[in-house]
Short mmCIF file of C-alpha atoms in Angstrom, two decimals:
data_model
loop_
_atom_site.label_atom_id
_atom_site.label_comp_id
_atom_site.label_asym_id
_atom_site.label_seq_id
_atom_site.Cartn_x
_atom_site.Cartn_y
_atom_site.Cartn_z
CA MET A 58 4.39 35.01 20.23
CA ASN A 59 2.02 32.71 22.12
CA THR A 60 -1.25 33.86 23.68
CA GLU A 61 0.05 33.64 27.21
CA SER A 62 2.98 35.92 26.42
CA LYS A 63 0.63 38.40 24.79
CA ALA A 64 -1.64 38.27 27.84
CA PHE A 65 1.34 38.96 30.06
CA ILE A 66 2.24 41.97 27.96
CA VAL A 67 -1.29 43.36 28.15
CA LEU A 68 -1.56 42.73 31.90
CA GLY A 69 1.90 44.10 32.48
CA PHE A 70 1.00 47.18 30.55
CA LEU A 71 -1.97 47.88 32.78
CA VAL A 72 -0.06 47.27 35.96
CA HIS A 73 3.48 48.44 35.49
CA MET A 74 3.60 51.16 32.97
CA CYS A 75 2.71 54.70 33.85
CA LEU A 76 -0.80 55.27 32.58
CA ALA A 77 -0.77 58.92 31.58
CA ILE A 78 -4.47 59.11 30.75
CA PRO A 79 -6.46 60.96 33.41
CA GLY A 80 -9.62 59.41 34.78
CA GLN A 81 -12.56 61.25 36.36
CA ILE A 82 -13.74 60.53 39.86
CA ALA A 83 -17.33 59.24 39.54
CA GLU A 84 -17.96 58.06 43.12
CA ILE A 85 -16.07 58.15 46.42
CA HIS A 86 -16.55 55.63 49.23
CA GLY A 87 -14.09 56.38 52.00
CA THR A 88 -10.57 55.77 50.64
CA LYS A 89 -11.90 54.05 47.51
CA ALA A 90 -13.26 55.74 44.41
CA VAL A 91 -14.74 54.74 41.08
CA VAL A 92 -12.71 56.31 38.29
CA ASP A 93 -14.21 56.79 34.85
CA TYR A 94 -11.95 56.59 31.78
CA GLY A 95 -14.39 57.73 29.10
CA GLY A 96 -16.97 55.05 29.93
CA ILE A 97 -14.69 52.34 31.31
CA THR A 98 -14.67 52.42 35.09
CA ARG A 99 -12.03 51.14 37.51
CA GLU A 100 -11.75 51.25 41.27
CA ALA A 101 -8.86 53.26 42.72
CA ASP A 102 -7.59 54.07 46.19
CA VAL A 103 -7.61 57.80 46.85
CA SER A 104 -5.84 57.94 50.21
CA LEU A 105 -2.74 59.63 48.70
CA VAL A 106 -4.66 62.59 47.27
CA ASP A 107 -7.36 65.09 48.24
CA VAL A 108 -10.18 64.59 45.78
CA LYS A 109 -13.82 65.28 45.23
CA LYS A 110 -16.32 63.91 42.73
CA GLY A 111 -15.63 65.25 39.23
CA ASP A 112 -11.87 65.71 39.71
CA TYR A 113 -9.46 64.28 37.16
CA VAL A 114 -6.76 62.01 38.55
CA ILE A 115 -3.68 60.07 37.41
CA VAL A 116 -3.80 56.49 38.75
CA HIS A 117 -0.78 54.23 39.20
CA ALA A 118 -1.10 50.57 40.22
CA GLY A 119 -4.57 51.15 41.62
CA PHE A 120 -3.73 54.33 43.54
CA ALA A 121 -4.55 57.90 42.51
CA ILE A 122 -1.23 59.78 42.75
CA HIS A 123 -2.11 63.19 41.33
CA VAL A 124 -5.10 65.46 40.87
CA LEU A 125 -5.03 67.48 37.65
CA ASN A 126 -6.29 71.01 37.68
CA LYS A 127 -6.97 73.63 35.08
CA LYS A 128 -4.04 75.80 36.17
CA ASP A 129 -1.57 72.94 35.60
CA ALA A 130 -3.02 72.24 32.15
CA GLU A 131 -2.65 75.92 31.32
CA GLU A 132 0.98 75.82 32.47
CA THR A 133 1.66 73.08 29.91
CA LEU A 134 0.11 75.25 27.22
CA LYS A 135 2.30 78.13 28.40
CA ILE A 136 5.49 76.11 27.83
CA PHE A 137 4.45 75.47 24.25
CA GLU A 138 3.20 79.03 23.70
CA GLU A 139 6.47 80.48 24.95
CA PHE A 140 8.29 78.12 22.62
CA PHE A 141 6.26 79.35 19.66
CA ASP A 142 6.75 82.99 20.65
CA HIS A 143 10.50 82.59 20.61
CA ALA A 144 10.98 79.91 17.97
CA MET B 83 -6.62 72.60 22.92
CA LEU B 84 -3.03 71.63 22.32
CA GLU B 85 -2.84 68.19 20.75
CA LEU B 86 0.16 66.44 22.23
CA ARG B 87 0.64 64.22 19.19
CA ASN B 88 0.41 66.94 16.56
CA ARG B 89 2.89 66.25 13.77
CA LYS B 90 3.28 69.90 12.74
CA VAL B 91 4.16 70.96 16.26
CA ALA B 92 6.61 68.04 16.48
CA GLU B 93 8.28 69.19 13.26
CA ARG B 94 8.71 72.71 14.60
CA ILE B 95 10.31 71.45 17.78
CA VAL B 96 12.61 69.13 15.86
CA ASN B 97 13.66 71.96 13.56
CA GLN B 98 14.44 74.13 16.56
CA ILE B 99 16.59 71.38 18.08
CA LYS B 100 18.39 71.00 14.75
CA ALA B 101 19.00 74.74 14.62
CA LEU B 102 20.90 74.53 17.91
CA HIS B 103 23.59 72.38 16.20
CA ILE B 104 24.40 70.27 19.20
CA ASN B 105 25.59 66.78 19.96
CA LEU B 106 23.90 65.34 23.02
CA LYS B 107 23.64 62.01 24.77
CA ILE B 108 20.58 61.91 26.99
CA MET B 109 19.73 59.25 29.54
CA HIS B 110 16.27 58.58 30.91
CA VAL B 111 15.18 56.08 33.57
CA CYS B 112 11.61 55.22 32.68
CA GLY B 113 10.10 52.35 30.72
CA THR B 114 7.16 54.50 29.69
CA HIS B 115 9.48 57.13 28.24
CA GLN B 116 11.28 54.39 26.34
CA ASP B 117 7.93 53.12 25.06
CA THR B 118 7.02 56.58 23.73
CA ILE B 119 10.48 57.12 22.24
CA VAL B 120 10.57 53.79 20.37
CA ARG B 121 6.86 53.57 19.50
CA TYR B 122 6.85 56.97 17.77
CA GLY B 123 10.33 56.58 16.28
CA LEU B 124 11.67 59.54 18.30
CA ASP B 125 14.99 57.70 18.69
CA HIS B 126 15.64 57.91 14.94
CA LEU B 127 14.12 61.37 14.62
CA LEU B 128 16.34 62.75 17.39
CA LYS B 129 19.46 61.15 15.91
CA THR B 130 18.97 63.40 12.89
CA CYS B 131 19.19 66.34 15.34
CA GLY B 132 22.44 65.10 16.92
CA VAL B 133 20.64 63.72 19.99
CA GLU B 134 21.11 60.16 21.24
CA VAL B 135 18.71 58.84 23.88
CA ILE B 136 19.40 55.79 25.98
CA GLN B 137 17.44 54.08 28.76
CA GLY B 138 19.29 53.60 32.02
CA PRO B 139 18.18 51.64 35.10
CA GLY B 140 14.54 52.68 34.71
CA CYS B 141 12.74 49.35 34.81
CA PRO B 142 11.93 48.09 38.31
CA VAL B 143 11.66 44.45 37.32
CA CYS B 144 14.95 44.65 35.38
CA VAL B 145 17.01 46.16 38.21
CA THR B 146 15.76 43.56 40.69
CA THR B 147 18.77 41.34 41.34
CA PRO B 148 19.10 37.62 40.71
CA LEU B 149 19.31 37.15 44.52
CA GLU B 150 16.00 38.92 45.05
CA ILE B 151 14.32 36.76 42.39
CA GLN B 152 15.87 33.69 44.06
CA GLN B 153 14.46 34.79 47.43
CA ALA B 154 10.95 35.05 45.98
CA ILE B 155 11.40 31.61 44.36
CA ALA B 156 12.67 30.13 47.65
CA LEU B 157 9.53 31.34 49.44
CA ALA B 158 7.27 29.87 46.76
CA GLU B 159 9.17 26.57 46.89
CA ASN B 160 8.66 26.51 50.64
CA GLY B 161 4.89 26.64 50.28
CA VAL B 162 4.47 30.38 50.79
CA THR B 163 1.80 32.08 48.66
CA ILE B 164 3.39 34.82 46.56
CA ALA B 165 1.42 37.69 45.02
CA THR B 166 3.15 39.78 42.38
CA PHE B 167 2.76 41.88 39.25
CA GLY B 168 2.86 39.78 36.07
CA ASP B 169 6.33 40.56 34.76
CA MET B 170 8.11 39.25 37.83
CA VAL B 171 7.01 35.63 37.40
CA ARG B 172 8.84 35.26 34.12
CA VAL B 173 12.27 36.55 35.17
CA PRO B 174 14.63 33.59 35.04
CA ALA B 175 16.99 32.75 37.89
CA GLY B 176 19.28 29.89 36.92
CA ASP B 177 17.07 27.29 35.30
CA THR B 178 13.95 28.29 37.18
CA SER B 179 11.52 31.20 37.65
CA LEU B 180 8.38 31.89 39.68
CA GLU B 181 6.39 30.80 36.64
CA LYS B 182 8.15 27.40 36.64
CA VAL B 183 7.67 27.00 40.39
CA ARG B 184 3.98 27.68 39.85
CA ALA B 185 3.82 25.04 37.09
CA GLU B 186 5.31 22.61 39.60
CA GLY B 187 2.56 23.34 42.12
CA GLY B 188 3.81 26.49 43.86
CA ASP B 189 1.18 29.09 44.78
CA VAL B 190 2.22 32.14 42.77
CA ARG B 191 -0.58 34.64 42.03
CA ILE B 192 -0.48 37.45 39.52
CA VAL B 193 -2.20 40.58 40.83
CA TYR B 194 -3.12 43.91 39.24
CA SER B 195 -2.73 45.95 42.39
CA ILE B 196 -1.75 45.44 46.01
CA ASP B 197 -5.47 45.38 46.88
CA ASP B 198 -5.80 42.07 44.99
CA ALA B 199 -3.00 40.69 47.17
CA ARG B 200 -4.91 41.84 50.26
CA ALA B 201 -8.00 40.03 49.04
CA ILE B 202 -5.97 36.77 48.94
CA ALA B 203 -4.81 37.49 52.52
CA GLU B 204 -8.42 37.26 53.68
CA THR B 205 -8.20 33.48 53.36
CA LYS B 206 -4.48 32.69 53.53
CA GLU B 207 -1.05 34.02 54.42
CA VAL B 208 0.43 35.92 51.47
CA VAL B 209 3.71 37.61 50.63
CA PHE B 210 3.47 40.55 48.23
CA LEU B 211 6.58 41.31 46.17
CA GLY B 212 7.07 45.06 46.48
CA VAL B 213 8.53 46.01 43.12
CA GLY B 214 8.76 49.53 41.82
CA PHE B 215 10.21 52.98 42.43
CA GLU B 216 8.74 55.93 44.28
CA THR B 217 5.60 55.75 42.14
CA THR B 218 4.56 52.31 43.38
CA ALA B 219 6.03 52.32 46.90
CA PRO B 220 3.32 54.57 48.40
CA SER B 221 0.64 51.96 47.60
CA THR B 222 2.66 49.37 49.49
CA ALA B 223 3.20 51.77 52.38
CA VAL B 224 -0.50 52.70 52.65
CA THR B 225 -1.40 49.02 52.75
CA VAL B 226 1.14 48.20 55.48
CA LEU B 227 -0.06 51.17 57.55
CA ASP B 228 -3.53 49.62 57.44
CA GLU B 229 -2.05 46.61 59.33
CA PRO B 230 -3.69 43.80 57.31
CA ASP B 231 -3.78 40.25 58.69
CA ASN B 232 -1.94 37.38 56.96
CA PHE B 233 -0.04 39.89 54.85
CA SER B 234 3.63 40.75 54.46
CA VAL B 235 5.84 42.48 51.91
CA LEU B 236 9.18 41.42 50.48
CA SER B 237 10.43 44.88 49.58
CA PHE B 238 12.36 45.29 46.36
CA HIS B 239 11.28 48.94 46.18
CA ARG B 240 14.01 51.37 45.22
CA TYR B 241 14.75 55.11 45.08
CA ILE B 242 15.62 56.64 41.70
CA PRO B 243 17.85 59.63 42.70
CA PRO B 244 20.62 57.49 44.30
CA ALA B 245 20.75 55.38 41.12
CA LEU B 246 21.17 58.49 38.95
CA ASP B 247 23.89 59.67 41.32
CA ALA B 248 25.72 56.32 41.14
CA LEU B 249 25.45 56.16 37.39
CA LEU B 250 26.77 59.69 36.85
CA GLU B 251 29.49 59.10 39.44
CA MET B 252 30.66 55.94 37.64
CA GLY B 253 31.11 57.98 34.47
CA GLU B 254 31.19 54.84 32.37
CA ILE B 255 29.45 56.63 29.51
CA LYS B 256 29.27 60.32 28.75
CA ILE B 257 25.84 61.66 29.67
CA ASP B 258 25.04 65.28 28.79
CA ALA B 259 21.55 65.51 30.31
CA ILE B 260 18.98 63.52 32.26
CA LEU B 261 15.36 63.18 31.13
CA CYS B 262 13.69 62.73 34.53
CA PRO B 263 10.84 60.23 34.92
CA GLY B 264 7.28 61.54 34.85
CA HIS B 265 5.37 59.78 37.59
CA VAL B 266 8.34 59.14 39.89
CA SER B 267 8.60 62.92 39.84
CA THR B 268 4.85 63.27 40.53
CA ILE B 269 5.71 61.70 43.88
CA ILE B 270 9.19 63.10 44.66
CA GLY B 271 8.84 66.48 42.95
CA ALA B 272 11.62 68.42 41.24
CA LEU B 273 13.86 69.19 44.23
CA PRO B 274 15.73 65.83 44.56
CA TYR B 275 17.31 66.46 41.13
CA VAL B 276 18.79 69.83 42.13
CA PRO B 277 21.89 68.45 43.93
CA LEU B 278 22.51 66.11 40.98
CA ALA B 279 22.27 68.90 38.41
CA GLU B 280 24.74 70.91 40.47
CA LYS B 281 27.14 68.08 41.31
CA TYR B 282 27.49 66.87 37.72
CA GLY B 283 26.81 70.15 35.92
CA ILE B 284 24.20 68.71 33.57
CA PRO B 285 20.54 69.66 32.86
CA HIS B 286 17.73 67.61 34.38
CA VAL B 287 14.32 67.99 32.72
CA ILE B 288 11.15 66.24 33.93
CA ALA B 289 8.97 65.13 31.00
CA GLY B 290 5.51 63.72 30.37
CA PHE B 291 4.81 60.66 28.25
CA GLU B 292 3.33 62.06 25.04
CA PRO B 293 5.67 62.38 22.05
CA LEU B 294 5.54 66.16 22.19
CA ASP B 295 6.37 66.08 25.92
CA VAL B 296 9.56 64.17 25.19
CA LEU B 297 10.53 66.36 22.20
CA MET B 298 9.90 69.55 24.15
CA ALA B 299 11.95 68.25 27.09
CA VAL B 300 14.82 67.41 24.73
CA TYR B 301 14.59 70.93 23.29
CA MET B 302 14.72 72.38 26.81
CA MET B 303 17.83 70.31 27.59
CA ALA B 304 19.50 71.20 24.33
CA LYS B 305 18.87 74.88 24.93
CA GLN B 306 20.31 74.61 28.44
CA VAL B 307 23.45 72.92 27.12
CA GLN B 308 23.86 75.50 24.37
CA GLU B 309 23.47 78.34 26.90
CA GLY B 310 25.81 76.69 29.38
CA ARG B 311 23.10 76.16 32.00
CA HIS B 312 22.53 73.07 34.12
CA GLU B 313 19.18 73.48 35.83
CA VAL B 314 16.25 71.35 36.83
CA GLU B 315 13.30 72.19 34.58
CA ASN B 316 9.81 70.73 34.51
CA GLU B 317 8.02 70.14 31.22
CA TYR B 318 5.39 67.92 32.92
CA VAL B 319 3.79 70.69 34.99
CA ARG B 320 0.35 69.17 34.57
CA CYS B 321 1.38 66.21 36.73
CA VAL B 322 4.47 67.29 38.66
CA ASN B 323 4.74 70.00 41.33
CA THR B 324 8.09 71.22 42.63
CA GLU B 325 7.42 69.67 46.05
CA GLY B 326 5.79 66.47 44.71
CA ASN B 327 3.04 64.48 46.42
CA VAL B 328 3.86 65.20 50.07
CA LYS B 329 1.29 62.72 51.41
CA ALA B 330 2.90 59.93 49.37
CA GLN B 331 6.40 60.94 50.49
CA LYS B 332 5.25 60.83 54.11
CA VAL B 333 3.88 57.30 53.90
CA ILE B 334 7.06 56.10 52.15
CA GLY B 335 9.16 57.68 54.91
CA GLU B 336 6.96 56.21 57.63
CA VAL B 337 7.20 52.60 56.42
CA PHE B 338 10.57 52.48 54.66
CA GLU B 339 14.13 53.59 55.33
CA PRO B 340 16.99 53.83 52.84
CA ALA B 341 19.44 50.91 52.75
CA ASP B 342 22.47 50.10 50.59
CA ALA B 343 21.60 47.65 47.84
CA SER B 344 22.75 46.11 44.59
CA TRP B 345 20.88 46.81 41.39
CA ARG B 346 21.25 44.35 38.52
CA GLY B 347 24.33 45.33 36.59
CA PHE B 348 25.50 47.78 39.24
CA PRO B 349 27.83 47.62 42.20
CA PRO B 350 25.99 48.28 45.51
CA ILE B 351 24.35 51.72 45.43
CA PRO B 352 24.32 53.52 48.81
CA GLN B 353 20.90 54.25 50.36
CA SER B 354 19.05 53.11 47.24
CA LYS B 355 16.63 50.48 48.51
CA MET B 356 13.48 50.89 50.57
CA ALA B 357 13.95 48.56 53.49
CA MET B 358 11.05 48.22 55.88
CA ARG B 359 11.52 49.96 59.20
CA LYS B 360 11.86 47.71 62.29
CA LYS B 361 8.57 49.12 63.55
CA TYR B 362 6.81 47.25 60.74
CA ALA B 363 8.74 43.99 61.12
CA ALA B 364 5.44 42.15 61.51
CA TYR B 365 4.71 42.97 57.85
CA ASP B 366 8.28 42.47 56.60
CA ALA B 367 8.66 39.12 54.81
CA ALA B 368 12.47 39.48 55.07
CA GLU B 369 12.07 39.25 58.88
CA ILE B 370 9.23 36.74 59.03
CA TYR B 371 10.87 34.25 56.65
CA GLU B 372 14.46 34.97 57.63
CA ASP B 373 15.19 31.24 58.03
CA VAL B 374 14.12 30.51 54.43
CA LEU B 375 15.90 33.54 52.95
CA GLU B 376 19.24 33.44 54.72
CA GLY B 377 22.23 31.79 53.12
CA ILE B 378 20.94 31.84 49.54
CA GLU B 379 23.89 32.29 47.23
CA GLU B 380 23.33 34.62 44.32
CA LEU B 381 23.40 32.88 40.95
CA PRO B 382 25.41 34.49 38.16
CA GLU B 383 23.60 36.36 35.35
CA PRO B 384 22.40 34.04 32.56
CA LYS B 385 25.24 33.13 30.22
CA GLY B 386 25.78 35.76 27.54
CA CYS B 387 23.03 38.01 28.95
CA ARG B 388 24.01 41.68 28.83
CA CYS B 389 21.06 43.15 30.77
CA GLY B 390 23.56 44.73 33.15
CA ASP B 391 25.22 46.65 30.31
CA VAL B 392 21.80 47.65 28.93
CA LEU B 393 20.74 48.93 32.37
CA ARG B 394 23.91 51.04 32.71
CA GLY B 395 23.31 52.42 29.22
CA VAL B 396 26.63 51.01 27.98
CA ILE B 397 24.99 49.18 25.07
CA TYR B 398 21.71 49.38 23.17
CA PRO B 399 19.58 46.20 23.19
CA GLN B 400 20.48 45.39 19.56
CA GLN B 401 24.14 45.24 20.56
CA CYS B 402 23.52 42.21 22.78
CA PRO B 403 24.40 39.07 20.79
CA LEU B 404 21.35 37.28 22.22
CA PHE B 405 18.84 40.01 21.25
CA GLY B 406 16.10 38.73 18.95
CA ARG B 407 17.94 35.48 18.27
CA VAL B 408 18.13 33.48 21.48
CA CYS B 409 16.33 36.05 23.59
CA THR B 410 12.78 37.12 22.67
CA PRO B 411 9.70 38.17 24.69
CA SER B 412 8.24 34.66 24.42
CA ASN B 413 11.57 33.08 25.42
CA PRO B 414 13.43 35.71 27.44
CA VAL B 415 16.95 35.15 28.76
CA GLY B 416 17.15 38.29 30.90
CA PRO B 417 14.69 40.65 32.61
CA CYS B 418 15.10 43.46 30.07
CA MET B 419 13.37 41.18 27.54
CA VAL B 420 10.78 40.00 30.10
CA SER B 421 9.46 43.31 31.37
CA ILE B 422 7.15 45.54 29.44
CA GLU B 423 9.35 48.39 30.76
CA GLY B 424 12.61 46.74 29.70
CA ALA B 425 14.58 48.31 26.86
CA CYS B 426 14.98 44.97 25.04
CA ASN B 427 11.28 44.09 25.25
CA ILE B 428 10.27 47.52 23.96
CA GLU B 429 12.81 47.42 21.14
CA TYR B 430 11.69 43.95 20.12
CA ARG B 431 7.98 44.72 20.26
CA TYR B 432 8.04 47.81 18.06
CA LYS B 433 10.84 46.91 15.69
CA ASN B 434 10.20 43.21 15.12
CA ASP B 435 6.42 42.99 14.94
#
């Protein structure tokens, strides 16, 4: 595969695919925010969500689309715990 | 903390699915799910449990029709600046593509987000190709609502639920359950799947993108089938609420309205495309450049290309005679080999590298 094709794949991955890794809101300036992915920062638009500094968000194509909260994370654990209780 | 790639947990789930002694064919409509499934070998693992998984029309670039690609090319050939995500430029239409038009002097820019396209609009007129499902459409809608100068959208955005409905209605292949897309569901919520689960009597389970998310969702579907249930369940609770992202739904509804449209490989699907409302005609490239776009005759699919069959889940990528021989990611014949979310590209990347 040539370099250009590889570059397309990498770029495409960043843009198109659903990035399931949450980032943390480091700064907010109006509808724009700086999102921190463990040291790597990216700008994201936050007009589709209600966020404050410190929140964890899922970003798609430059837009935050979901704010994660502790309760939701615990719900995920519950699905697996219930599975283990019954399995 | 639960580790969503833990092998031991995966084994326990797999054993539980095996213990159900079922035979299932599951369809999903998400390139990222396909990536997880192929990358971690879940396709083979699940086969040992009697579960077959196939990707349906879940790749926005792939379902974009030859005519839509030709329209974008026509604009570029007529001197219009096009801004688009990377995959789109490489999709062939006849013997050309946006990439080839660019090589011949056309102004085709690859952008990482719609904001990059807006930055181009500060100095010149630009048309942004709106590609993507409910996950991406809100970003287009927000931008249009901001009324930017020199900026318009050629909307290829589409809704997922009408495509699922059309696919299940066609009944071309037997589908026992639907693995619902993660981030499309973050936007639309769980409710749009309820009428589908009822109409076709099959389980719909929303899943996240980690290997254990997918395995757990498959287990939830298998259990439903074994117990004779056909409900909408949500495994991806950490990112999907029942009602979805209401703000995002509102902006989609404000800017777009449903219109009948073809999807590559499909007959026209009612109310499946996001057409821009008349109110926003000033930002609708289909209106602004009507004279360039009208009368273009759709080219046939590339000779021998079976992307349409792949997108309807009728064949697996390896069953296409072109796969890996004539058609590869560096020399793609059809969009399913071009796009990072296409079943052929994913299959080739993980199985041939």
